[in-house]
Every structure is written in C-alpha cells, then in structure tokens.
PDB file of C-alpha atoms and ligand atoms in Angstrom:
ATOM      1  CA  UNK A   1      -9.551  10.826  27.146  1.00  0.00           C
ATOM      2  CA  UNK A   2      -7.097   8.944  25.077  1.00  0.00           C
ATOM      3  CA  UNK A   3      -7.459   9.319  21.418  1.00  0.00           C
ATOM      4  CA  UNK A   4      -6.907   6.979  18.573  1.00  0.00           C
ATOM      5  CA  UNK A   5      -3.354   7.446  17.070  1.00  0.00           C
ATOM      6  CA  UNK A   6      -3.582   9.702  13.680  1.00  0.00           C
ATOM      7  CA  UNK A   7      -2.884   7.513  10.280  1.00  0.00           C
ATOM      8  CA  UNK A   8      -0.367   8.345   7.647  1.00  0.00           C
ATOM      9  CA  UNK A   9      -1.131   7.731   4.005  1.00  0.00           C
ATOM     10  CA  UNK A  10       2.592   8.065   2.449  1.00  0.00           C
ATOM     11  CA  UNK A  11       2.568   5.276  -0.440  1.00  0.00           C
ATOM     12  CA  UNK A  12       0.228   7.858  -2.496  1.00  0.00           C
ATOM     13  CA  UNK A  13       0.658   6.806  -5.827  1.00  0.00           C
ATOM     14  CA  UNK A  14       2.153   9.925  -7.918  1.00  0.00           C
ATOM     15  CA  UNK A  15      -1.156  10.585 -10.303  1.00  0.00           C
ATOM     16  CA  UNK A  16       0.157  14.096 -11.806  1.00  0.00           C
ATOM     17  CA  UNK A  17       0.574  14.575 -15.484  1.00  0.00           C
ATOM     18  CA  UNK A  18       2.145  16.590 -17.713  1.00  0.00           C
ATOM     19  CA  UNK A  19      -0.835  17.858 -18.737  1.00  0.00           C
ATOM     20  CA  UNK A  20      -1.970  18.759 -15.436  1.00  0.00           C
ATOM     21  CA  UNK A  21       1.128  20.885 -14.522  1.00  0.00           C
ATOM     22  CA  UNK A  22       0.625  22.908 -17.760  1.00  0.00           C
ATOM     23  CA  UNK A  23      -3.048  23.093 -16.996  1.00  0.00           C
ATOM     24  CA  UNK A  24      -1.829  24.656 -13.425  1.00  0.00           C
ATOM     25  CA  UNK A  25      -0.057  27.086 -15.749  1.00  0.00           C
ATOM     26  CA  UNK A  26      -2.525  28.094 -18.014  1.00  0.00           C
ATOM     27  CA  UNK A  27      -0.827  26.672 -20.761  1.00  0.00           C
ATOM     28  CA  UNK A  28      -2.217  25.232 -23.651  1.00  0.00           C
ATOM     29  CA  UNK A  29      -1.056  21.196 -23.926  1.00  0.00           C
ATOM     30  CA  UNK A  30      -0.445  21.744 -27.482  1.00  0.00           C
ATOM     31  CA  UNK A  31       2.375  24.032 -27.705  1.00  0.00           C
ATOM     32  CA  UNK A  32       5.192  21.821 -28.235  1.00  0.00           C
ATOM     33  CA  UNK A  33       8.401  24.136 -27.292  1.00  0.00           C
ATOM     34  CA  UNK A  34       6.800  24.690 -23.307  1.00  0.00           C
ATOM     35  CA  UNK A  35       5.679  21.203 -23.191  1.00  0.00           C
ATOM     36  CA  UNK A  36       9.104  19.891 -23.343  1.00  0.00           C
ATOM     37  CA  UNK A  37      10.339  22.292 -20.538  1.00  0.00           C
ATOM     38  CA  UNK A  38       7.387  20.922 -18.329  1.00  0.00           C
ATOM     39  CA  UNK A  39       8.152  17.352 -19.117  1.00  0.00           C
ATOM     40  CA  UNK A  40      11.628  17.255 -18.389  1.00  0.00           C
ATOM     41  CA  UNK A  41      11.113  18.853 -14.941  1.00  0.00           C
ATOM     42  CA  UNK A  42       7.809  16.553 -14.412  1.00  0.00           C
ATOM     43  CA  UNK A  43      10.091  13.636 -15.494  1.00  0.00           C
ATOM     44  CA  UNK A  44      12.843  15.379 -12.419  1.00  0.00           C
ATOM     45  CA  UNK A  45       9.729  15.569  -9.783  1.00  0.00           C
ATOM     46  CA  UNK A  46       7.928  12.078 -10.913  1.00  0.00           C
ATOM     47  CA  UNK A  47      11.535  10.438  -9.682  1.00  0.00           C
ATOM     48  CA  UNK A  48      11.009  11.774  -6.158  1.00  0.00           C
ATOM     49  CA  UNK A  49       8.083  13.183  -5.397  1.00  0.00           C
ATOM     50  CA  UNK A  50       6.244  11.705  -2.422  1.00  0.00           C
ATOM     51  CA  UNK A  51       3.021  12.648  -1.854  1.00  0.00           C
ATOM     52  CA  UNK A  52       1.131  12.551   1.476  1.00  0.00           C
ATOM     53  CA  UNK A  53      -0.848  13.306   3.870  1.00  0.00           C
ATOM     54  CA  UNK A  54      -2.019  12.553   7.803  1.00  0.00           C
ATOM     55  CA  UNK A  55      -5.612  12.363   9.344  1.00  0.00           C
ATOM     56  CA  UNK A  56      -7.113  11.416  12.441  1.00  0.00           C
ATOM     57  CA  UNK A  57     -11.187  10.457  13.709  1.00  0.00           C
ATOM     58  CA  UNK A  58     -11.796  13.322  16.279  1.00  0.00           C
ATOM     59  CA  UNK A  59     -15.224  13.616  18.341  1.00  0.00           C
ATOM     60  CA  UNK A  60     -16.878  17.307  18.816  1.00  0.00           C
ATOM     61  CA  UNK A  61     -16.767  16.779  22.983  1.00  0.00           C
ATOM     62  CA  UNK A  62     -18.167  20.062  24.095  1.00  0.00           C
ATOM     63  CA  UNK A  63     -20.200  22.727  22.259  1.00  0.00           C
ATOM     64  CA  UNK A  64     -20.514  26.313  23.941  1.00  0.00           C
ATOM     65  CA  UNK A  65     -21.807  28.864  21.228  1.00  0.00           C
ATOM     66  CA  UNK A  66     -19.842  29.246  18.919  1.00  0.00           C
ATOM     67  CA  UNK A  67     -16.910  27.115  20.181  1.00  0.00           C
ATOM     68  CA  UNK A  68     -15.955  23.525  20.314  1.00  0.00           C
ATOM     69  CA  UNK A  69     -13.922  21.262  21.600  1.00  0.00           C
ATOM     70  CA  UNK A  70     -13.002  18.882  19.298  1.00  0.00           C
ATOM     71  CA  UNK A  71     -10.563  16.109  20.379  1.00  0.00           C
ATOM     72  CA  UNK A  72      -9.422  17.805  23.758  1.00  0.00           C
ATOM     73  CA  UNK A  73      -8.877  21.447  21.626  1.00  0.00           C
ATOM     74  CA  UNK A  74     -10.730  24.304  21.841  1.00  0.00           C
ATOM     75  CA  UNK A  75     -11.991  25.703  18.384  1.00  0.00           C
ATOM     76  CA  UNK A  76     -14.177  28.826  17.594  1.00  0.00           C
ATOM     77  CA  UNK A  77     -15.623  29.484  14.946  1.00  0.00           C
ATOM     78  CA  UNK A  78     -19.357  30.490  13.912  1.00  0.00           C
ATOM     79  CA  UNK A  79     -19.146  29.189  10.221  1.00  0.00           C
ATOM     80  CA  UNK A  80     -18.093  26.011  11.493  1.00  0.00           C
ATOM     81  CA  UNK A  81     -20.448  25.522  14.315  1.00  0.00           C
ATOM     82  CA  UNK A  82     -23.273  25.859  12.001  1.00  0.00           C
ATOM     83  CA  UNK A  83     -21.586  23.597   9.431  1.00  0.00           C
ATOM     84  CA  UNK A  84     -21.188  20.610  12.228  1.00  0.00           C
ATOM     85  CA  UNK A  85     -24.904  20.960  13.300  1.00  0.00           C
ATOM     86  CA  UNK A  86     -25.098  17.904  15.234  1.00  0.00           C
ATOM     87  CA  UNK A  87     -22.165  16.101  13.759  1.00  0.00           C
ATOM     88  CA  UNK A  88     -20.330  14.199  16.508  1.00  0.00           C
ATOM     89  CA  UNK A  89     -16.946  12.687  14.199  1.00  0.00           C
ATOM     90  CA  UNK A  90     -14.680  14.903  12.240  1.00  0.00           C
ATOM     91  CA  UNK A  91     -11.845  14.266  10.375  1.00  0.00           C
ATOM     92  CA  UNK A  92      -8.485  16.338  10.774  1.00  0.00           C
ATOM     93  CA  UNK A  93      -6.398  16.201   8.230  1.00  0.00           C
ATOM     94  CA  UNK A  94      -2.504  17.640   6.669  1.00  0.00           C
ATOM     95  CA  UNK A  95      -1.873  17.085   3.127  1.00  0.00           C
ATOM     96  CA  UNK A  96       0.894  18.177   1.270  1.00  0.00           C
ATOM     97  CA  UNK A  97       3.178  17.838  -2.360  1.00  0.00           C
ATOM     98  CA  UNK A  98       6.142  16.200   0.084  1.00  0.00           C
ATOM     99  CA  UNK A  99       9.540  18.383   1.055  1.00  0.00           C
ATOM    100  CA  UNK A 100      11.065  16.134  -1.641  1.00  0.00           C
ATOM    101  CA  UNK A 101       9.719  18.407  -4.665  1.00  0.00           C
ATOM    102  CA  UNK A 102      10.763  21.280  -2.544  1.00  0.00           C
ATOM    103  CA  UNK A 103      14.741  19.627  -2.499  1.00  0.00           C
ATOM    104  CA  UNK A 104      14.569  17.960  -5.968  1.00  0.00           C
ATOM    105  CA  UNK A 105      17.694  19.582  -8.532  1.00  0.00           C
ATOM    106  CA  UNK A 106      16.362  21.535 -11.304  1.00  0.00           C
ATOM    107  CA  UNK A 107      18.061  21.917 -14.971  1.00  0.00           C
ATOM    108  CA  UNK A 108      20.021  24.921 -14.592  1.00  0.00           C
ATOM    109  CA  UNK A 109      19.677  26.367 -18.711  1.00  0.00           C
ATOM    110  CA  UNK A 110      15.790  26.220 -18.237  1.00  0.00           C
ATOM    111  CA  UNK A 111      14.878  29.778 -16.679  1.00  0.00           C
ATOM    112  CA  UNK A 112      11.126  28.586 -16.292  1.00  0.00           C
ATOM    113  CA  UNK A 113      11.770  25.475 -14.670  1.00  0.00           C
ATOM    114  CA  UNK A 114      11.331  26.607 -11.079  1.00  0.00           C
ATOM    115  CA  UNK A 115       7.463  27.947 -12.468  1.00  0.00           C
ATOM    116  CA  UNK A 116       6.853  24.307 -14.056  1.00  0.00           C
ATOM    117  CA  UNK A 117       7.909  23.054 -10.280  1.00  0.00           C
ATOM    118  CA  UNK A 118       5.863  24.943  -8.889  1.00  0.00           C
ATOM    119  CA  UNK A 119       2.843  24.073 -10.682  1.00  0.00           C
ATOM    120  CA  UNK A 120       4.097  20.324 -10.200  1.00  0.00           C
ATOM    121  CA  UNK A 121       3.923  21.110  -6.372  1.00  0.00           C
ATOM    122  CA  UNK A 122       0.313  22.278  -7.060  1.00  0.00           C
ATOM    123  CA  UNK A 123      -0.515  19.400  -8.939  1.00  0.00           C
ATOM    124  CA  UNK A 124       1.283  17.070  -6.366  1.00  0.00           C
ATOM    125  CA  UNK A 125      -0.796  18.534  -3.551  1.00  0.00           C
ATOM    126  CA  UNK A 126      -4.138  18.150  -5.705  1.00  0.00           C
ATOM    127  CA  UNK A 127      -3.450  14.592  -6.486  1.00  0.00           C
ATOM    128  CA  UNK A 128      -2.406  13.879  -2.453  1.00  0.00           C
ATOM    129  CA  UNK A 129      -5.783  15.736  -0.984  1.00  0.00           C
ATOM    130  CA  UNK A 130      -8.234  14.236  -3.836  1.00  0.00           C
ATOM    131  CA  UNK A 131      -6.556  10.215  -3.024  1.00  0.00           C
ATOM    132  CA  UNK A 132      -6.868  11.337   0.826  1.00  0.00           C
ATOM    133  CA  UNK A 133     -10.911  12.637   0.262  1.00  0.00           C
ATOM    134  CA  UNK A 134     -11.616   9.408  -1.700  1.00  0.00           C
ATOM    135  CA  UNK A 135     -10.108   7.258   0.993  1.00  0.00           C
ATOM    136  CA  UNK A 136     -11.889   8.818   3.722  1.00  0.00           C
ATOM    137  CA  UNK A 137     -15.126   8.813   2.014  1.00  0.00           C
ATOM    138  CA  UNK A 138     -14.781   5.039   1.006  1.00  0.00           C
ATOM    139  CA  UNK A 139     -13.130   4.086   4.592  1.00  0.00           C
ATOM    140  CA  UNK A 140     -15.765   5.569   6.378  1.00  0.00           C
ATOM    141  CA  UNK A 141     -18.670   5.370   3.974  1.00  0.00           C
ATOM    142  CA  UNK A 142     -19.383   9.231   3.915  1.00  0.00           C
ATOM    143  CA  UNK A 143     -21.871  10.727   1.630  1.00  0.00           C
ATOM    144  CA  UNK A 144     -21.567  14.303   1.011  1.00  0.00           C
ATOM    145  CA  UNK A 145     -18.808  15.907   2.816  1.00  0.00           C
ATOM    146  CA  UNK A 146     -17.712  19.179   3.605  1.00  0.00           C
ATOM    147  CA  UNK A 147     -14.044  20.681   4.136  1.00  0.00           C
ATOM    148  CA  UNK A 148     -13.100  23.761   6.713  1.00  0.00           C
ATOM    149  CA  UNK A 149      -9.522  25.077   6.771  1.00  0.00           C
ATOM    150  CA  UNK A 150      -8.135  27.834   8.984  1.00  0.00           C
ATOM    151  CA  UNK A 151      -7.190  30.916   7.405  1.00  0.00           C
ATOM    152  CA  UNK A 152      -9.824  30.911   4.524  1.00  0.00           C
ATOM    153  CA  UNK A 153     -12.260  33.090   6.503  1.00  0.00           C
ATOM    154  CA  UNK A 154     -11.650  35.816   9.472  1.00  0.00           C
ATOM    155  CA  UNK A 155     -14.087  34.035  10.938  1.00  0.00           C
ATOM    156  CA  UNK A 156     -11.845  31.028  11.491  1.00  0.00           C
ATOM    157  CA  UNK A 157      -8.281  32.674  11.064  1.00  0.00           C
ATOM    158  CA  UNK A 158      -4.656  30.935  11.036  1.00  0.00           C
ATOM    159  CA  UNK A 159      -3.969  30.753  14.311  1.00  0.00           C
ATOM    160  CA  UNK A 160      -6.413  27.578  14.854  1.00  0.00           C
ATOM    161  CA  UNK A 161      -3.867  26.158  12.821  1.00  0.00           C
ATOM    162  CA  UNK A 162      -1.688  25.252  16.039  1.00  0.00           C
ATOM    163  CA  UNK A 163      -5.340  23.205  17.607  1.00  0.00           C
ATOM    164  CA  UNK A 164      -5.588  21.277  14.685  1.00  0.00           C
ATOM    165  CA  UNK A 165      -2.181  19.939  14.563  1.00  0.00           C
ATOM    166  CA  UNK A 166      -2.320  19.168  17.504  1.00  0.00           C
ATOM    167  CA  UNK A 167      -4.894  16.827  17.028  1.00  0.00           C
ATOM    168  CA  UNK A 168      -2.495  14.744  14.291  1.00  0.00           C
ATOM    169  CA  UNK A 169       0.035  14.740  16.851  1.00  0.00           C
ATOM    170  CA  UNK A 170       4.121  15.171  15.435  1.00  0.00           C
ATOM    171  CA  UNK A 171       3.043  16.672  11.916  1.00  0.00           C
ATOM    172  CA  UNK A 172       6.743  17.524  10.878  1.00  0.00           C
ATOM    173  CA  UNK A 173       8.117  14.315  12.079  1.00  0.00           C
ATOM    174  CA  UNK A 174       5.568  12.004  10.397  1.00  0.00           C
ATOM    175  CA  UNK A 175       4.774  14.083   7.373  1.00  0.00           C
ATOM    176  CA  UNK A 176       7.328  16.835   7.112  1.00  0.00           C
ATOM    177  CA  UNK A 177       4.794  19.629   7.331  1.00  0.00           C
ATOM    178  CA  UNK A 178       5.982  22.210   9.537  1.00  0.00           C
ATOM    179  CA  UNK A 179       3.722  25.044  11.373  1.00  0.00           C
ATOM    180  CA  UNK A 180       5.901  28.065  11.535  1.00  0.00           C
ATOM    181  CA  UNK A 181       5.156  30.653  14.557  1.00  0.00           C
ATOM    182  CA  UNK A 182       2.820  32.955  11.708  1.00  0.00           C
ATOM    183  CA  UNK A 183       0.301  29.853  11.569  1.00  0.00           C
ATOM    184  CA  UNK A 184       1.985  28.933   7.826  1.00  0.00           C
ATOM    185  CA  UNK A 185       2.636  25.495   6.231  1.00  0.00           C
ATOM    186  CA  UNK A 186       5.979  24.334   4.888  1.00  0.00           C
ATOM    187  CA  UNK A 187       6.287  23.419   2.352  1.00  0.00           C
ATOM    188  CA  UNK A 188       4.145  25.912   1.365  1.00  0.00           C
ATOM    189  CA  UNK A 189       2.313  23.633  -1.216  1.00  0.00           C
ATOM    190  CA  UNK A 190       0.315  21.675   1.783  1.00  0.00           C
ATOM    191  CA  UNK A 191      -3.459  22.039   2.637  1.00  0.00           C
ATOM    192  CA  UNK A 192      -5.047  21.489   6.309  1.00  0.00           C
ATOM    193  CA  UNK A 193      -8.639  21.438   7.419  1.00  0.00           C
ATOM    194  CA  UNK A 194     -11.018  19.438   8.879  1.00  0.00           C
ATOM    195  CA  UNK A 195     -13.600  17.132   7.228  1.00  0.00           C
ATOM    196  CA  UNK A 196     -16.577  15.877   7.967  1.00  0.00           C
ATOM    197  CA  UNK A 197     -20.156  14.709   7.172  1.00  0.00           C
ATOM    198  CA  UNK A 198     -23.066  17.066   5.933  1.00  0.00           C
ATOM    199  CA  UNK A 199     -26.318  17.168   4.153  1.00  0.00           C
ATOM    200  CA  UNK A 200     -25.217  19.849   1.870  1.00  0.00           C
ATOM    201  CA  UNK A 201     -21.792  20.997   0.665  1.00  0.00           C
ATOM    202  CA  UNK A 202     -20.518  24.336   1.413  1.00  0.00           C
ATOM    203  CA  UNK A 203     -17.495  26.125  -0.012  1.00  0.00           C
ATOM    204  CA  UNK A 204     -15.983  28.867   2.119  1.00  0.00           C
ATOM    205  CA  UNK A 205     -15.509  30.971  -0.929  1.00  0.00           C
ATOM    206  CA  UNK A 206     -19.072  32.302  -0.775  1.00  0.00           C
ATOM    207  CA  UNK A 207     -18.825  33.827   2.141  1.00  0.00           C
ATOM    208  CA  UNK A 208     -14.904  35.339   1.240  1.00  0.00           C
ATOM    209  CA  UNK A 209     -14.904  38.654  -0.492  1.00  0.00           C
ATOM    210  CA  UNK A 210     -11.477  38.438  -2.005  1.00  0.00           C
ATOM    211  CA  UNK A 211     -11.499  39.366  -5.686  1.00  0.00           C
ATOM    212  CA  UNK A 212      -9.314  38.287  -8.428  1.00  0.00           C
ATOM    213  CA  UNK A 213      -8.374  35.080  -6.372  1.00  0.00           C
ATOM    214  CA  UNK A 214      -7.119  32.222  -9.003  1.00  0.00           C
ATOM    215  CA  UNK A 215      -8.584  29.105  -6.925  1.00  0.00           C
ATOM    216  CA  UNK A 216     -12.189  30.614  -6.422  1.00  0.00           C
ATOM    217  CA  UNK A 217     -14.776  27.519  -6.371  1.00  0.00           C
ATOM    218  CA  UNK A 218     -17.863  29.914  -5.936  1.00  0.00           C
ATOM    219  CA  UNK A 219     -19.196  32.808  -6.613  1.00  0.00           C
ATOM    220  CA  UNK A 220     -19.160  35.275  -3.657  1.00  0.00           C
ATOM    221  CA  UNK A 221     -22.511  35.413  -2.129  1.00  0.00           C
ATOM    222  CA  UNK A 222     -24.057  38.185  -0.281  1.00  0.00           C
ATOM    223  CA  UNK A 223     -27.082  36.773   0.839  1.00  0.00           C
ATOM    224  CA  UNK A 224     -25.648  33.820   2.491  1.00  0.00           C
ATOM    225  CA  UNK A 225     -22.645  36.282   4.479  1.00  0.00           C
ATOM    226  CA  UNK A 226     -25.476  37.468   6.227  1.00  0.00           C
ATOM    227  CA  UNK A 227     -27.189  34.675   6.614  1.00  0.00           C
ATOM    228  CA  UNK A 228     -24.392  33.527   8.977  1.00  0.00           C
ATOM    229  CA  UNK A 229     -24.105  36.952  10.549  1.00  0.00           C
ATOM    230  CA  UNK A 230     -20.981  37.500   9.541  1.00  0.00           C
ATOM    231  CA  UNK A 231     -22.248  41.017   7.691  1.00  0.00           C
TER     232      UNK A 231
HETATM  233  S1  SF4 B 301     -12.007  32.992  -2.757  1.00  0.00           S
HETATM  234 FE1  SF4 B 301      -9.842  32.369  -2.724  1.00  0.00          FE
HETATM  235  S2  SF4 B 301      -9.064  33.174  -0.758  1.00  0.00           S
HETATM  236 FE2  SF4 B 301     -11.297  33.184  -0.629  1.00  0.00          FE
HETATM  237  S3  SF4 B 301     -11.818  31.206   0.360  1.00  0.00           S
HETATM  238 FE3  SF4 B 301     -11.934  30.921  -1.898  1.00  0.00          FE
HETATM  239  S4  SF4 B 301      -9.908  30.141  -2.460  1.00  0.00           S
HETATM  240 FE4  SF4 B 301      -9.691  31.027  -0.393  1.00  0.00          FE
END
C-alpha cells in the first residue's frame, strides 16, 4: 500500500535560553562567573544550530497479540499494544538538536565549554520535540497523547529502532540522524518514538526500574509492572 511521504519540520525556530542550558546543568542562573561561560558558547550554538525533526501518519494494519504492523513494519511489543487499544493512526517521529551543534567551533581557553554544549544540545533537542508535539497536536487536533520510544523498556528494546525509520523513509539524508548497526542515534542528542492518541497518558518510566536516572518523569510503579505482565 503506498504511504503518504513523511514531512520535515527544519525552520524550527531556535527557542533555547541561556537559562535553560544552565538549568540542564544544574546551575543556578545567578552565578555570574558560569553564566558568562554558558552565554558565550549559547551565543556560538544560537549562530548555527538547526533544530529538527521528521514525522509521518502511519495506520496500525494488522494486530496479532502482541504485534503490529504498523505502516507495512512489523512491531512487538506488549506495552504498546495495550497503549494503542483500538487506535488506528500513529505518528512516527525523529527529532534531534541538528549535526550542526555537534560541528560548531568551541572557545579553546574555556575547559567547560564542551559541558555547556552539551547541555545546549539537550536544550536544542527539548525545544525541537516540544515545537514538533505542539504541531502535531494542533495539525491533527489531538487531545491527550501518548509517546513510545524503543529502547526505554525491554519490553520494546532498540532494535525496533531500524522498523521505525523505516517508516520516515531516508532519516540521515533528510534530517541527518543516523541509525548506527547497535540501534543508536547520531547525533546522540536526538529522540525517536511513536505518537499517538489516548484517553490517558502514560510514561514508560513507571514501568522502568532504573534508579538514579536524571530524566525520570515518574515514579517507578510496582503495581502497574504487573498489571501489564511484565513482572
Ligand atoms: S526512568 Fe530513565 S531510563 Fe527509565 S524510562 Fe524513564 S527516562 Fe528512560
């Protein structure tokens, strides 16, 4: 079945702020000495940086336990079956901070500036995925929403990675995201999942047991592991 060609969103405006990068940090926006570090290398990335990101409308075409087929690929998954319920169109989706930040020249006397870049990358990437949630939500009038990404959980690992960009087609050439043969995204500082309508939310850190993680957006929850018989 012929599919509808994937759309690039590459004039995302560059939102990121000096006080987001040092908030990425965990630094406090009033100390003045690391605040001029992070703005001259903001000022480096602001020059270049170029946001973006790639989606495509996919329709779940077969269902067979716990896989799909979504889009002509075959995806399995258990957390995501019972996530899509019913749901027929799903969103794929690649965002990332742009291989520009990745290239960009940093001052050579400033020992932290390749930390500040990296948190710049971080805030690059949050700016690109937020503008490409909001612009799928208002394009296609979605209500609540809920985001799955490979890798998060064993129950969906990496390796689906290779399905879903297939379904967007030539990912390096049109956003300069490349998928290397371990299922990872370069530059590193680029997010992929799949999105799509739901009644209620769901965040795939309550059913991940890693501890200490820095971008936990729930707390870890027993109950609901075994709810999905994944206990
Ligand atoms: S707790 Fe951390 S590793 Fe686990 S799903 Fe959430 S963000 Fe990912």
């Amino acid at each position: 079945m012929p599919h509808d060609p994937p759309y690039l969103l590459d004039n995302l405006p560059v939102t990121f702020s000096v006080d987001d990068v040092m908030r990425h940090m965990r630094m406090s926006p009033q100390d003045a000495d690391l605040r001029r570090g992070v703005e001259r290398v903001v000022e480096i990335a602001r020059a270049v940086a170029r946001p973006r990101a790639l989606y495509a409308v996919r329709y779940v075409e077969q269902r067979e336990g716990d896989r799909l087929c979504i889009g002509g690929m075959w995806f399995e998954s258990r957390v995501l079956r019972i996530n899509l319920g019913e749901v027929q169109r799903v969103f794929p989706y690649v965002a990332t901070c742009g291989r520009e930040l990745e290239e960009a020249p940093l001052p050579a006397d400033d020992f932290m500036a390749p930390y500040v870049m990296d948190a710049v990358k971080m805030a690059a990437l949050g700016a690109a995925a937020g503008q490409l949630f909001d612009h799928l939500r208002a394009r296609f009038g979605l209500g609540e929403t809920t985001k799955l990404s490979p890798g998060r959980l064993d129950d969906w690992p990496l390796p689906a990675q290779a399905p879903l960009f297939e379904l967007l087609g030539d990912v390096e050439g049109q956003l300069g995201v490349r998928l290397s043969d371990s299922f990872l995204m370069f530059p590193v500082k680029s997010v992929s999942g799949l999105l799509f309508p739901t009644e209620a939310s769901f965040e795939s850190c309550r059913l991940c047991p890693r501890e200490a993680c820095p971008n936990r957006h729930a707390e870890y929850d027993e109950a609901a592991v075994r709810e999905y018989g994944l206990a």
